[in-house]
Structures are given as structure tokens and as C-alpha cells.
Amino acid sequence: MTISFDSYPSADGLWIDLRLPFQPGTNVAIVVEHGIVRWIGSPDSVPKDFLGLPTHEGGDALVTPGLVDCHTHLVYGGQRANEFAMRLAGASYEEVAKAGGGIVASVRATRAASEDELFSSASHRLQSLLSEGVCAIEIKSGYGLALEHERKQLRVARRLARAHGVTVRTTFLGAHALPPEYAGRPHGSRDYIDLVCNEMLPALAAEGLVDAVDVFCERIAFSLAETEQVFKAARALGLPIKLHAEQLSDMGGAALAARYDALSCDHIEHLSQAGIDAMREAGTVAVLLPGAFYTLRDTQLPPIAALRAAGVPMAVSTDHNPGTSPVLSLLLMVNMACTLFRLTVPEAIDGVTVHAARALGLQETHGTLAVGRPANFVLWDLQDAAELAYWFGQRPVRTVVRQGKIAVGSNRT
């Protein structure tokens, strides 16, 4: 039986006996009223006006902001395990794509699936992420590559938000790959980008289905000029932009995106110093995707030290997708960000909270524990914050408070 999120218990009340990460010996209490955090402080200093509220016993749990998965392709049809086997046998990313695999394989499966079928499969995937403390998530389109099918993906993303009581930011990624019906045309890529900019994006934005716009800027996808054309269309509609940038080569996409005040540039294994400098000036977040790096067995590490030195905020995400990052654990990505990319534990935790929220434009509502913010936080059965990065294959969640409701666990006394 499926239980509606609306039926989950309210988190309103006084949450006591909680520990903050990286502050040994510091216990706190949190007051939640009408789904909003009203007070945070020492348990001995709770204002008397709040003392009569229902009490939720934290049991000395570690408390963090709710996690944010800021780059996913969660809604799609089918799967691509065969491509995983092809890569193990020596095929490159480009060779898989040229053989009819890659993104276009997911396009075929997504177009063939009904909206209800896509909703059902994505719901199962989403539930795995929510059970690990995710309170906000980005879901991209880009496996439809035609108006009716991009609409279908984005409608499913909106349904997921309502059904699961989670904040979902939708990103239109119509410029993800060239649709098969445009392949082989003399001006196929140009014609398709015209369609994206002049018909698809305006229609979907008018329907309220688009929160941001993304492009796959790469030699096997779309050029800098085509990317900028999409950015201009997004700007005309007042929509923020993001970019799949510098994953397979240095295209200069990050610097271009920064000129358009991009929320984030994602992947960035081949990011140059010029791109880093541009991102720093624009306040653009670097989104690290260790799942794709690992699955593709990449050897080019993102320039972590240079990003750190420049003060560019670094987010971490699953990049969940059927081809290159079939990952359904954000905590595993925290571990990989530390072990593969050499982030420190505080950097990795910030990467799935405060910086991930910023990468989605949600910094006012997610990513930090603060008075006046919606109640989105997680209680962990952990002694040390480093355990969030240390364990993998384990789910140490005790309680998740999401959108002011107790979505996982209940510890009222």
C-alpha cells in the first residue's frame, strides 16, 4: 500500500538532544512550527514560549541539513547495462554513441514509455535517494528530444514532487543529443537547436514545467555557438542556465556559461584555469559527478586544487542516469568525492548540502539549518560527521524531516 506524503506526521514541536557536525560536545534543540524552523540553540536556553510544544527525542543523533542531489536524469525508460559491458570490452563513450547506444538508446525507450510507466519507475528510484536523507533534487529532461516527450518527462518530475513531498527543480535539457530523425540531415544540428529555442523551450516554459535550462556542450553533442543560442533563448524567458561542461574535452563551455551567470557547470574534468576564473567571478558552482567518472573509468581528475584555491564552491551529485552513472546513493558519492577526488570531509558534506542547494538556486530554502527556513533536516545514527563519508553500503538515517513532515522515522516522546 502506498501512503501519501500528506498523511505523514507533522514535524512541528521541540526536537532535543541533537549534535551538530564538526562541533564536538555541542548539543542543540530545534523548534519547528508550521513546517518552519523557528529556533535553534542550547537545550538549556529554549524560550519558554516553546516549552509546551510536543517533544521529539533526538537520542544524541547527529543532525545535518537535508541532502540535495543537484544533478540527476531520474526520469527515463529502459536501462543500458549492455553499454556497460561494451565499455568493459574496450568501447569508448564516443564509440558506444556511434553504434546507436548512448543517449539515443534512452530516447527510444523513453519515447515508447507512457507517462504512468515513467512515473512508476522513477518513483522507485527516487525512493532510494529519499531514504538516504535527500530533501531536494534536480530532475532533467533530455531523453525525449521532441516536444511531446520532453513534456512527458517534465510532467513526471512535477508529479514526483507532489507524490513524494520533495522539492524538485526541473531542468529542460532538450539540447542533450541530436534526435535520430535529425541525424544525417545537411543542417540537422542547426535545425534541431532552432526547434529547441523557438518551439520546445517557449512552450514548456509557458506550461510552468521548466525551472532551469541545460545543454550538453561537447564534441559529440552541441557546439559553443549552439550552446549560446540556447542560453539566449533561456535568458529571454527569464530562466537560469546550467551546463554539462568540459566532461570529455575543454570546449570553453564553462567560461561561456559563466558569462550568462550560470547556476552551475557540471562534470568539468577538463576545466581550464580560464574557466575556473570565469566561474569564480560569476559565482557559478562546480558540480562534481564522481559516479560518472567511476563508471566511465575516466583518468582525468577535475581540477580540485585549483577550484579550492580560487574559492569556487564545489557541489557533489549522483548524476543518476541509465548510461554513465546508474547511482542511487548520494552518500556513496560523498565517499567517492573524498576517495577519488580528494575532497575533505567538510567539503564533501557541504557539497551535498549548502553548495548543492546553491547549484539549484535553492540556497534560501535548502542546504543549511537556519531560523526561518523550511524544516528539512536529517538525524543520523552516527558518532562522527566523518562517518557520512566513511561508510558505504550502509544507510545510517534515523529520521528525515522533509517539507516539515517526518518522512522517515518518528521519535516523539
Coordinates of C-alpha atoms in Angstrom, one line a residue:
M1 CA 0.0 0.0 0.0
T2 CA 1.3 3.5 -0.9
I3 CA 1.0 6.1 1.8
S4 CA 0.5 9.7 0.7
F5 CA 3.1 12.1 1.9
D6 CA 0.2 14.3 3.1
S7 CA -0.5 11.6 5.7
Y8 CA 2.9 11.7 7.2
P9 CA 3.2 13.1 10.8
S10 CA 4.0 16.8 11.3
A11 CA 7.5 17.6 12.5
D12 CA 6.2 20.5 14.5
G13 CA 7.5 20.5 18.0
L14 CA 10.7 20.7 20.0
W15 CA 13.5 18.5 18.8
I16 CA 16.0 17.9 21.6
D17 CA 19.3 16.0 22.2
L18 CA 20.9 16.6 18.8
R19 CA 24.5 17.1 17.9
L20 CA 25.9 19.4 15.2
P21 CA 28.6 18.1 12.9
F22 CA 32.2 19.3 13.4
Q23 CA 31.2 20.8 16.8
P24 CA 32.2 18.1 19.4
G25 CA 30.2 18.3 22.6
T26 CA 27.7 20.8 21.2
N27 CA 24.1 19.8 21.7
V28 CA 21.2 21.7 20.2
A29 CA 17.5 21.8 20.2
I30 CA 15.4 22.8 17.2
V31 CA 11.9 24.2 17.3
V32 CA 9.6 23.6 14.3
E33 CA 6.3 25.3 13.9
H34 CA 4.0 25.1 10.8
G35 CA 6.9 23.4 8.9
I36 CA 9.3 26.2 9.6
V37 CA 12.4 26.2 11.8
R38 CA 11.6 28.9 14.5
W39 CA 14.5 28.5 16.9
I40 CA 17.9 26.7 17.2
G41 CA 20.1 26.8 20.3
S42 CA 21.2 25.2 23.5
P43 CA 18.6 22.8 25.1
D44 CA 19.0 24.8 28.3
S45 CA 18.0 28.0 26.6
V46 CA 14.8 27.1 24.8
P47 CA 12.4 30.2 25.0
K48 CA 9.6 29.5 27.4
D49 CA 7.0 30.1 24.6
F50 CA 8.2 26.9 23.0
L51 CA 8.4 24.6 26.1
G52 CA 4.8 23.4 25.8
L53 CA 5.3 22.0 22.2
P54 CA 5.3 18.3 21.6
T55 CA 8.8 16.9 22.1
H56 CA 10.8 14.8 19.6
E57 CA 13.7 13.0 21.3
G58 CA 16.8 13.1 19.1
G59 CA 18.7 10.4 21.1
D60 CA 22.1 12.1 20.7
A61 CA 21.8 11.8 16.9
L62 CA 23.9 13.8 14.5
V63 CA 21.8 16.4 12.7
T64 CA 22.5 17.9 9.3
P65 CA 20.6 19.9 6.7
G66 CA 18.6 17.7 4.4
L67 CA 20.7 16.5 1.5
V68 CA 20.4 17.9 -2.0
D69 CA 21.0 15.9 -5.2
C70 CA 21.6 18.7 -7.7
H71 CA 22.2 16.8 -10.9
T72 CA 20.1 13.8 -12.0
H73 CA 18.4 12.4 -15.1
L74 CA 15.9 10.4 -13.0
V75 CA 13.0 10.1 -15.4
Y76 CA 13.7 7.7 -18.4
G77 CA 12.7 4.5 -20.0
G78 CA 14.7 1.2 -20.1
Q79 CA 18.2 0.7 -19.0
R80 CA 21.7 0.4 -20.7
A81 CA 23.5 -2.4 -18.9
N82 CA 24.7 -3.7 -22.3
E83 CA 26.7 -0.5 -22.8
F84 CA 28.4 -1.1 -19.5
A85 CA 29.5 -4.4 -20.9
M86 CA 30.6 -2.8 -24.1
R87 CA 32.8 -0.3 -22.3
L88 CA 34.3 -3.1 -20.3
A89 CA 35.2 -4.8 -23.6
G90 CA 37.0 -1.7 -24.6
A91 CA 34.5 0.6 -26.4
S92 CA 34.8 4.3 -25.7
Y93 CA 32.0 6.7 -24.8
E94 CA 32.1 8.0 -28.4
E95 CA 32.1 4.5 -29.9
V96 CA 29.1 3.5 -27.9
A97 CA 27.2 6.6 -29.1
K98 CA 28.2 6.0 -32.7
A99 CA 26.9 2.4 -32.5
G100 CA 23.4 3.6 -31.7
G101 CA 23.8 3.4 -28.0
G102 CA 24.3 6.2 -25.6
I103 CA 21.6 8.9 -25.1
V104 CA 19.7 8.0 -28.2
A105 CA 19.1 4.5 -26.8
S106 CA 17.4 6.0 -23.8
V107 CA 15.5 8.3 -26.1
R108 CA 13.9 5.3 -27.9
A109 CA 12.9 3.7 -24.6
T110 CA 11.6 6.9 -23.1
R111 CA 9.5 7.8 -26.1
A112 CA 8.0 4.3 -26.0
A113 CA 7.0 4.6 -22.4
S114 CA 3.8 6.1 -21.1
E115 CA 3.8 8.9 -18.6
D116 CA 2.5 6.5 -15.9
E117 CA 5.2 4.0 -16.7
L118 CA 7.9 6.6 -16.4
F119 CA 6.3 7.8 -13.1
S120 CA 6.3 4.3 -11.7
S121 CA 9.9 3.5 -12.5
A122 CA 11.2 7.0 -11.4
S123 CA 9.3 6.7 -8.1
H124 CA 11.2 3.6 -7.2
R125 CA 14.5 5.3 -8.0
L126 CA 13.6 8.4 -6.1
Q127 CA 12.6 6.5 -3.0
S128 CA 16.1 5.1 -2.8
L129 CA 17.5 8.6 -2.7
L130 CA 14.9 9.9 -0.3
S131 CA 15.7 7.1 2.2
E132 CA 19.2 8.4 2.5
G133 CA 18.1 11.9 3.5
V134 CA 17.6 13.7 0.2
C135 CA 15.2 16.6 0.6
A136 CA 15.6 18.4 -2.7
I137 CA 16.6 17.1 -6.1
E138 CA 17.0 18.3 -9.7
I139 CA 15.5 16.2 -12.5
K140 CA 16.4 16.9 -16.1
S141 CA 14.6 16.1 -19.2
G142 CA 16.7 15.3 -22.3
Y143 CA 15.6 11.7 -23.1
G144 CA 12.6 12.9 -25.2
L145 CA 14.2 15.2 -27.7
A146 CA 10.7 16.1 -29.1
L147 CA 8.2 18.4 -27.6
E148 CA 5.6 15.8 -26.5
H149 CA 8.2 13.5 -24.9
E150 CA 10.2 16.3 -23.2
R151 CA 6.8 17.5 -21.8
K152 CA 6.1 13.9 -20.6
Q153 CA 9.4 13.8 -18.7
L154 CA 8.9 17.2 -17.1
R155 CA 5.3 16.4 -16.1
V156 CA 6.5 13.2 -14.4
A157 CA 9.1 15.3 -12.5
R158 CA 6.3 17.6 -11.2
R159 CA 4.2 14.6 -10.3
L160 CA 7.1 13.1 -8.3
A161 CA 7.4 16.3 -6.3
R162 CA 3.7 16.2 -5.3
A163 CA 3.6 12.4 -4.6
H164 CA 6.7 12.2 -2.5
G165 CA 6.7 15.6 -0.8
V166 CA 10.2 16.5 -2.0
T167 CA 11.4 19.7 -3.6
V168 CA 12.1 19.0 -7.3
R169 CA 13.8 21.5 -9.6
T170 CA 13.1 20.7 -13.2
T171 CA 15.7 21.4 -15.9
F172 CA 15.0 21.4 -19.6
L173 CA 17.8 19.5 -21.4
G174 CA 16.4 19.4 -24.9
A175 CA 19.9 20.1 -26.2
H176 CA 21.2 16.8 -24.8
A177 CA 21.8 14.9 -28.1
L178 CA 20.7 15.1 -31.7
P179 CA 17.5 13.2 -32.2
P180 CA 17.7 10.2 -34.6
E181 CA 15.3 11.9 -37.0
Y182 CA 17.7 14.8 -37.4
A183 CA 20.8 12.6 -37.9
G184 CA 22.2 12.8 -41.5
R185 CA 20.4 16.0 -42.4
P186 CA 22.7 18.6 -44.0
H187 CA 21.9 21.1 -41.2
G188 CA 20.4 18.7 -38.7
S189 CA 22.1 20.1 -35.6
R190 CA 21.3 23.7 -36.5
D191 CA 17.7 22.8 -37.3
Y192 CA 17.2 21.0 -34.1
I193 CA 18.7 23.8 -32.0
D194 CA 16.3 26.2 -33.7
L195 CA 13.4 23.9 -32.7
V196 CA 14.7 23.7 -29.1
C197 CA 14.9 27.5 -28.9
N198 CA 11.9 28.6 -30.9
E199 CA 9.3 26.0 -30.1
M200 CA 10.1 23.5 -27.4
L201 CA 11.5 25.8 -24.7
P202 CA 8.9 28.5 -25.0
A203 CA 6.1 26.0 -25.0
L204 CA 7.3 24.1 -21.9
A205 CA 8.2 27.3 -20.1
A206 CA 4.7 28.7 -20.7
E207 CA 3.2 25.5 -19.2
G208 CA 5.3 26.1 -16.0
L209 CA 7.3 22.9 -16.5
V210 CA 10.8 24.5 -16.6
D211 CA 12.9 25.8 -13.7
A212 CA 16.2 26.0 -15.5
V213 CA 17.8 25.2 -18.8
D214 CA 20.9 23.0 -19.5
V215 CA 22.9 22.0 -22.6
F216 CA 25.4 19.2 -23.3
C217 CA 28.3 21.2 -24.8
E218 CA 30.7 18.6 -26.2
R219 CA 32.2 17.4 -29.5
I220 CA 29.7 14.6 -29.6
A221 CA 26.8 16.9 -28.7
F222 CA 26.5 20.7 -29.3
S223 CA 28.9 23.4 -30.1
L224 CA 29.7 26.6 -28.3
A225 CA 27.7 28.6 -30.8
E226 CA 24.7 26.3 -30.5
T227 CA 25.0 26.3 -26.7
E228 CA 25.0 30.1 -26.6
Q229 CA 21.9 30.2 -28.8
V230 CA 20.1 28.1 -26.2
F231 CA 21.4 30.4 -23.4
K232 CA 20.0 33.4 -25.2
A233 CA 16.6 31.7 -25.5
A234 CA 16.6 30.9 -21.8
R235 CA 17.6 34.4 -20.9
A236 CA 14.8 35.8 -23.0
L237 CA 12.4 33.7 -20.9
G238 CA 13.9 34.7 -17.6
L239 CA 15.2 31.2 -16.9
P240 CA 18.6 30.4 -15.2
I241 CA 21.1 28.2 -17.0
K242 CA 23.3 25.3 -16.2
L243 CA 25.8 23.4 -18.4
H244 CA 27.3 20.0 -18.9
A245 CA 30.8 21.4 -19.4
E246 CA 34.3 20.1 -20.1
Q247 CA 33.5 16.4 -19.4
L248 CA 35.3 14.9 -22.4
S249 CA 37.3 17.8 -23.6
D250 CA 37.9 21.5 -23.0
M251 CA 35.3 23.2 -25.1
G252 CA 35.4 26.5 -23.2
G253 CA 31.8 25.9 -22.2
A254 CA 32.3 26.9 -18.5
A255 CA 33.6 30.3 -19.4
L256 CA 30.6 30.8 -21.8
A257 CA 28.2 29.7 -19.1
A258 CA 29.7 32.0 -16.5
R259 CA 29.2 34.9 -18.9
Y260 CA 25.5 34.0 -18.6
D261 CA 25.7 33.8 -14.8
A262 CA 25.2 30.1 -14.8
L263 CA 24.0 28.4 -11.6
S264 CA 26.4 25.6 -12.2
C265 CA 28.9 23.9 -14.5
D266 CA 28.8 20.1 -14.2
H267 CA 31.4 17.3 -14.8
I268 CA 34.3 19.7 -15.5
E269 CA 37.1 17.1 -15.6
H270 CA 38.8 19.1 -18.4
L271 CA 38.1 22.5 -16.9
S272 CA 40.8 25.1 -17.6
Q273 CA 42.1 27.9 -15.4
A274 CA 40.3 30.4 -17.6
G275 CA 37.1 28.5 -16.9
I276 CA 37.8 28.4 -13.2
D277 CA 38.4 32.2 -13.1
A278 CA 35.2 32.9 -15.0
M279 CA 33.2 30.7 -12.7
R280 CA 34.7 32.4 -9.6
E281 CA 33.7 35.8 -10.9
A282 CA 30.2 34.7 -11.8
G283 CA 29.6 32.8 -8.5
T284 CA 29.0 29.6 -10.6
V285 CA 29.0 26.3 -8.7
A286 CA 31.3 23.5 -9.8
V287 CA 29.2 20.2 -9.7
L288 CA 31.4 17.1 -9.3
L289 CA 30.0 13.8 -10.5
P290 CA 32.2 11.0 -9.3
G291 CA 29.7 8.3 -10.3
A292 CA 30.1 9.1 -14.0
F293 CA 33.9 9.4 -13.5
Y294 CA 34.0 6.0 -11.9
T295 CA 31.6 4.3 -14.3
L296 CA 33.4 5.6 -17.4
R297 CA 36.8 4.7 -15.8
D298 CA 38.0 8.2 -16.5
T299 CA 41.6 9.2 -15.7
Q300 CA 41.3 13.0 -16.0
L301 CA 40.5 14.3 -12.5
P302 CA 38.6 17.5 -12.0
P303 CA 41.0 20.4 -11.0
I304 CA 40.1 20.2 -7.3
A305 CA 43.1 22.0 -6.0
A306 CA 42.7 24.9 -8.5
L307 CA 38.9 25.2 -7.7
R308 CA 39.7 25.2 -4.0
A309 CA 42.4 27.8 -4.4
A310 CA 40.0 30.0 -6.4
G311 CA 37.2 29.7 -3.8
V312 CA 34.8 28.2 -6.4
P313 CA 32.1 26.3 -4.4
M314 CA 32.0 22.6 -5.2
A315 CA 28.8 20.5 -5.1
V316 CA 28.6 16.7 -5.3
S317 CA 25.8 14.8 -7.0
T318 CA 24.8 11.4 -8.2
D319 CA 24.3 12.3 -11.9
H320 CA 21.9 9.4 -11.8
N321 CA 21.3 8.3 -15.4
P322 CA 21.0 4.9 -17.2
G323 CA 24.1 5.1 -19.2
T324 CA 27.1 6.6 -17.3
S325 CA 26.1 6.8 -13.7
P326 CA 23.4 4.3 -12.5
V327 CA 23.9 5.5 -9.0
L328 CA 21.1 5.7 -6.4
S329 CA 23.2 6.7 -3.3
L330 CA 24.2 10.2 -2.6
L331 CA 26.2 9.1 0.4
L332 CA 28.3 6.8 -1.9
M333 CA 29.1 9.9 -3.9
V334 CA 30.2 11.7 -0.8
N335 CA 32.6 8.8 -0.2
M336 CA 33.8 8.8 -3.8
A337 CA 34.3 12.6 -3.8
C338 CA 36.7 12.1 -0.9
T339 CA 38.5 9.0 -2.1
L340 CA 38.6 9.7 -5.9
F341 CA 38.6 13.5 -6.0
R342 CA 40.4 14.1 -2.6
L343 CA 37.8 16.4 -1.1
T344 CA 37.9 16.8 2.6
V345 CA 35.0 15.5 4.7
P346 CA 33.7 19.0 5.4
E347 CA 34.0 19.9 1.7
A348 CA 32.1 16.8 0.7
I349 CA 29.3 17.4 3.2
D350 CA 29.0 21.0 2.1
G351 CA 28.9 19.6 -1.5
V352 CA 25.6 17.7 -0.8
T353 CA 24.1 20.5 1.3
V354 CA 24.8 24.2 1.1
H355 CA 26.7 24.2 -2.3
A356 CA 24.3 21.7 -3.9
A357 CA 21.4 23.9 -2.9
R358 CA 23.1 26.9 -4.4
A359 CA 23.6 25.0 -7.7
L360 CA 19.8 24.8 -7.9
G361 CA 19.1 28.3 -6.8
L362 CA 17.6 26.9 -3.6
Q363 CA 20.0 28.5 -1.1
E364 CA 17.2 30.3 0.6
T365 CA 15.2 27.2 1.4
H366 CA 17.6 24.2 1.5
G367 CA 21.2 23.3 2.4
T368 CA 21.5 24.9 5.8
L369 CA 19.9 24.7 9.2
A370 CA 18.7 28.2 9.9
V371 CA 15.8 30.0 11.6
G372 CA 13.1 31.0 9.2
R373 CA 13.9 28.2 6.7
P374 CA 11.6 25.3 5.8
A375 CA 12.2 22.3 8.1
N376 CA 14.4 20.0 6.0
F377 CA 16.9 18.1 8.1
V378 CA 18.2 14.6 8.9
L379 CA 19.0 12.8 12.1
W380 CA 21.8 10.2 11.7
D381 CA 22.8 7.3 13.9
L382 CA 26.4 8.3 13.7
Q383 CA 29.0 9.4 16.3
D384 CA 31.2 11.5 13.9
A385 CA 30.4 13.5 10.8
A386 CA 33.3 11.8 9.1
E387 CA 31.1 8.6 9.1
L388 CA 28.9 10.2 6.4
A389 CA 31.8 9.8 4.1
Y390 CA 33.4 6.8 5.6
W391 CA 30.6 4.2 5.4
F392 CA 29.2 2.9 2.1
G393 CA 26.6 0.2 1.6
Q394 CA 25.1 1.4 4.9
R395 CA 22.1 3.7 5.5
P396 CA 22.5 5.3 8.9
V397 CA 19.4 7.5 8.7
R398 CA 17.3 7.6 11.9
T399 CA 14.8 10.3 10.9
V400 CA 14.2 12.6 7.9
V401 CA 12.2 15.8 8.3
R402 CA 11.2 16.9 4.8
Q403 CA 9.0 19.8 4.0
G404 CA 8.0 20.0 7.7
K405 CA 6.9 16.3 7.9
I406 CA 8.5 13.3 9.4
A407 CA 9.2 11.4 6.2
V408 CA 11.3 8.6 7.7
G409 CA 11.2 7.6 11.4
S410 CA 9.3 9.0 14.3
N411 CA 10.8 9.7 17.7
R412 CA 8.1 11.7 19.5
T413 CA 8.0 11.1 23.3

